[in-house]
XYZ file of N, CA, C and O in Angstrom:
316
model
N -115.590 -51.952 42.280
C -115.227 -51.239 41.409
C -114.146 -50.343 41.734
O -113.191 -50.094 41.524
N -114.202 -50.239 43.013
C -113.375 -48.906 43.892
C -111.888 -49.884 44.039
O -110.776 -49.534 43.864
N -111.997 -50.770 44.770
C -110.348 -52.012 44.403
C -109.925 -51.818 42.937
O -108.455 -52.045 42.933
N -110.705 -52.150 41.965
C -110.110 -52.012 40.682
C -109.802 -50.464 40.065
O -108.115 -50.756 39.570
N -110.001 -49.931 40.750
C -109.648 -48.356 40.149
C -108.262 -48.052 41.244
O -107.259 -47.435 40.643
N -108.328 -48.205 42.588
C -106.822 -48.322 43.288
C -105.772 -49.390 42.398
O -104.801 -49.152 42.522
N -106.207 -50.554 42.121
C -105.137 -50.956 41.727
C -104.562 -50.806 40.287
O -103.599 -50.858 40.065
N -105.534 -50.660 39.723
C -104.942 -49.943 38.117
C -103.919 -48.388 38.510
O -103.467 -47.940 37.696
N -104.169 -47.990 39.459
C -103.495 -46.446 40.214
C -102.331 -46.929 40.432
O -101.315 -45.796 40.702
N -101.917 -47.956 40.867
C -100.839 -48.471 41.460
C -99.716 -48.530 40.495
O -100.015 -48.704 39.237
N -98.513 -47.918 40.665
C -97.541 -47.735 39.382
C -96.632 -48.933 39.410
O -96.923 -49.805 40.330
N -96.290 -49.516 38.391
C -95.837 -50.616 37.712
C -94.339 -50.341 37.812
O -93.746 -49.196 37.664
N -93.722 -51.394 38.296
C -91.997 -51.076 38.178
C -91.337 -52.117 36.745
O -91.957 -52.977 36.505
N -90.744 -51.088 36.302
C -90.069 -51.925 35.022
C -88.845 -53.166 35.365
O -88.719 -53.000 36.349
N -88.880 -53.934 34.528
C -88.315 -55.249 34.693
C -86.682 -54.690 35.020
O -86.043 -54.071 33.917
N -85.948 -54.860 35.751
C -84.543 -54.375 36.091
C -83.285 -55.096 35.540
O -82.668 -54.451 34.534
N -83.519 -56.673 35.107
C -82.585 -57.286 34.422
C -83.216 -57.941 33.087
O -84.504 -57.776 32.747
N -82.386 -57.299 32.034
C -82.879 -57.379 30.565
C -82.415 -58.993 30.344
O -81.223 -59.041 30.308
N -83.560 -60.023 30.206
C -82.916 -61.367 30.169
C -82.503 -61.691 28.640
O -82.164 -62.880 28.460
N -82.210 -60.680 27.609
C -81.449 -60.984 26.441
C -80.136 -60.841 26.601
O -79.292 -61.629 25.605
N -79.213 -60.298 27.788
C -78.104 -60.570 28.037
C -77.528 -61.103 29.286
O -78.223 -60.928 30.205
N -76.293 -61.820 29.013
C -75.913 -62.768 30.010
C -75.454 -62.069 31.240
O -74.904 -62.361 32.469
N -74.795 -60.725 31.397
C -74.110 -59.892 31.873
C -74.502 -58.753 32.341
O -74.754 -57.697 31.397
N -74.416 -58.310 33.385
C -75.107 -56.981 33.947
C -73.822 -56.253 34.913
O -73.194 -56.513 35.496
N -74.052 -54.765 34.482
C -72.917 -54.182 35.641
C -74.081 -53.232 36.222
O -75.165 -52.810 36.117
N -73.628 -53.160 37.718
C -74.604 -52.631 38.767
C -73.736 -51.269 39.079
O -72.760 -51.618 39.415
N -74.280 -50.168 38.676
C -73.789 -48.691 39.018
C -74.338 -48.549 40.029
O -75.145 -48.057 40.232
N -73.346 -47.897 41.108
C -73.792 -47.214 42.095
C -73.297 -45.518 42.167
O -72.209 -45.469 42.165
N -73.903 -44.697 42.138
C -73.593 -43.133 42.383
C -73.843 -42.660 43.028
O -73.471 -41.777 43.624
N -74.516 -43.222 44.274
C -74.764 -42.740 45.464
C -75.124 -41.123 45.410
O -75.946 -40.779 44.848
N -74.793 -40.759 46.543
C -75.109 -39.503 47.121
C -74.475 -38.382 46.345
O -75.001 -37.406 46.155
N -73.470 -38.783 45.822
C -72.736 -37.607 45.139
C -72.972 -37.758 43.693
O -73.106 -36.508 43.237
N -73.623 -38.974 43.350
C -73.811 -38.534 41.716
C -75.081 -38.616 41.737
O -75.484 -37.854 40.931
N -75.817 -38.550 42.561
C -77.636 -38.114 42.870
C -78.177 -38.922 42.397
O -79.511 -38.573 42.175
N -77.735 -39.936 41.349
C -79.030 -40.768 40.315
C -79.211 -42.249 41.053
O -79.737 -42.778 40.487
N -78.592 -42.608 42.434
C -79.007 -43.557 42.729
C -78.147 -44.499 42.627
O -77.212 -44.303 42.146
N -78.657 -46.147 41.889
C -78.174 -46.949 41.638
C -78.976 -47.949 40.493
O -80.317 -47.584 40.687
N -78.358 -48.270 39.773
C -79.091 -48.773 38.441
C -78.601 -50.224 38.138
O -77.279 -50.262 38.157
N -78.954 -50.872 37.148
C -78.840 -52.004 36.179
C -78.190 -51.624 34.985
O -79.626 -51.585 34.184
N -77.614 -52.294 34.476
C -77.308 -51.914 33.046
C -77.362 -53.384 32.205
O -75.891 -53.725 32.432
N -77.849 -53.665 32.016
C -78.026 -55.629 31.537
C -77.399 -55.670 30.141
O -78.717 -55.851 29.053
N -76.689 -54.960 29.168
C -76.512 -54.975 27.779
C -74.972 -55.415 27.666
O -74.388 -54.921 26.660
N -74.653 -56.300 28.228
C -73.073 -57.018 28.369
C -73.154 -58.402 27.680
O -74.171 -59.290 27.936
N -71.910 -58.703 26.755
C -72.564 -60.210 26.544
C -71.223 -61.266 27.132
O -71.539 -62.202 27.058
N -70.161 -60.441 27.683
C -69.282 -61.187 28.594
C -68.881 -60.283 29.736
O -69.176 -58.963 29.678
N -68.267 -61.154 30.733
C -67.858 -60.279 31.773
C -66.560 -59.184 31.749
O -66.651 -58.501 32.102
N -65.732 -60.012 30.759
C -64.514 -58.900 30.436
C -64.967 -57.609 29.559
O -64.083 -56.424 29.947
N -66.033 -57.654 28.805
C -66.890 -56.394 28.164
C -67.198 -55.465 29.090
O -67.198 -54.220 29.370
N -67.973 -55.985 30.445
C -68.612 -55.478 31.155
C -67.543 -54.848 32.034
O -67.468 -53.354 32.401
N -66.401 -55.651 32.600
C -65.450 -55.043 33.275
C -64.630 -53.930 32.777
O -64.320 -52.677 33.294
N -64.720 -54.250 31.333
C -63.729 -52.452 30.608
C -64.745 -51.453 30.929
O -64.114 -50.264 30.619
N -66.061 -51.372 30.839
C -66.757 -50.341 30.530
C -67.090 -49.878 31.997
O -67.011 -48.628 32.755
N -66.819 -50.851 32.954
C -66.795 -50.713 34.531
C -65.672 -49.825 35.272
O -65.897 -49.217 36.169
N -64.224 -49.817 34.256
C -63.188 -49.339 34.816
C -63.276 -48.059 35.238
O -64.059 -47.265 34.511
N -62.801 -47.390 36.630
C -63.091 -46.332 36.663
C -64.079 -45.963 37.329
O -64.288 -44.515 37.728
N -65.366 -46.513 37.420
C -66.739 -46.163 38.120
C -67.003 -47.095 39.327
O -66.334 -48.065 39.609
N -67.626 -46.599 39.924
C -68.762 -47.210 40.736
C -69.180 -48.119 40.551
O -70.657 -47.947 40.313
N -69.043 -49.403 40.249
C -70.032 -50.215 39.517
C -69.175 -52.147 39.517
O -67.760 -52.008 39.910
N -69.859 -52.790 39.852
C -69.556 -54.159 39.660
C -70.280 -55.334 38.530
O -71.508 -54.481 38.049
N -69.453 -55.966 37.839
C -70.308 -56.703 36.825
C -70.685 -58.059 37.612
O -69.955 -58.572 38.224
N -71.723 -58.477 37.337
C -72.198 -59.972 37.782
C -73.104 -60.382 36.759
O -73.587 -60.080 35.617
N -73.316 -61.783 36.724
C -74.031 -62.851 35.867
C -75.708 -62.538 35.904
O -76.351 -62.193 37.151
N -76.178 -61.801 34.687
C -77.418 -61.581 34.959
C -78.636 -62.790 35.256
O -78.547 -64.403 34.810
N -79.285 -62.953 36.426
C -79.795 -63.937 37.126
C -81.337 -64.337 36.074
O -81.704 -65.442 36.550
N -81.466 -63.600 34.956
C -82.524 -64.125 34.669
C -82.358 -64.274 33.378
O -82.998 -64.474 32.583
N -81.266 -64.470 32.698
C -80.519 -64.589 31.821
C -80.884 -66.487 31.455
O -80.456 -67.161 32.440
N -81.750 -66.917 30.522
C -82.194 -68.111 30.120
C -80.570 -68.972 29.891
O -79.940 -68.702 28.553
N -80.331 -69.692 30.726
C -79.048 -70.770 30.484
C -79.819 -72.193 30.384
O -80.637 -72.771 30.849
N -79.570 -72.830 29.016
C -79.842 -74.170 28.435
C -78.901 -75.002 29.033
O -77.775 -74.752 28.418
N -79.415 -76.100 29.437
C -78.268 -76.981 29.798
C -78.910 -78.110 28.951
O -79.991 -78.745 28.984
N -77.902 -78.404 28.102
C -77.792 -79.753 27.242
C -78.641 -81.171 27.930
O -77.583 -81.320 28.995
N -79.111 -82.011 27.697
C -79.617 -83.038 28.196
C -78.845 -84.423 27.622
O -78.512 -83.990 26.721
N -78.553 -85.001 28.514
C -77.480 -86.364 27.764
C -78.596 -87.301 26.943
O -79.954 -87.263 27.047
N -77.721 -87.706 25.709
C -78.347 -88.311 24.746
C -78.318 -90.025 25.106
O -77.307 -90.412 25.922
N -79.684 -90.585 24.519
C -79.374 -91.846 24.687
C -79.733 -92.546 26.084
O -80.167 -91.534 26.885
N -80.067 -93.686 26.065
C -80.162 -94.504 27.176
C -78.884 -94.618 28.650
O -78.132 -94.849 27.769
N -79.179 -94.938 29.585
C -78.074 -94.941 30.469
C -78.283 -96.656 30.231
O -79.233 -97.013 30.406
N -76.829 -96.894 30.578
C -76.533 -98.779 30.255
C -76.073 -99.108 31.809
O -76.062 -98.032 32.855
N -76.715 -100.056 31.876
C -76.941 -100.499 33.424
C -76.982 -102.067 33.479
O -76.421 -102.867 33.153
């Protein structure tokens, strides 16, 4: 019972990357900004993210948790 209480009291972490969007902006606010760093995964393209990141301490990357569907080849292989 004690172990259950301790496990329930452990804080949970929110998911950093939103899997609904393919591009994330990593914002660095550091010591001068006071807010640390975070990810904003609300972009549909790299150009859109880069336009938002202009003039900020930020980089744009592909979202590692965005589901990428690779189509399978159709038909049978000829041999």
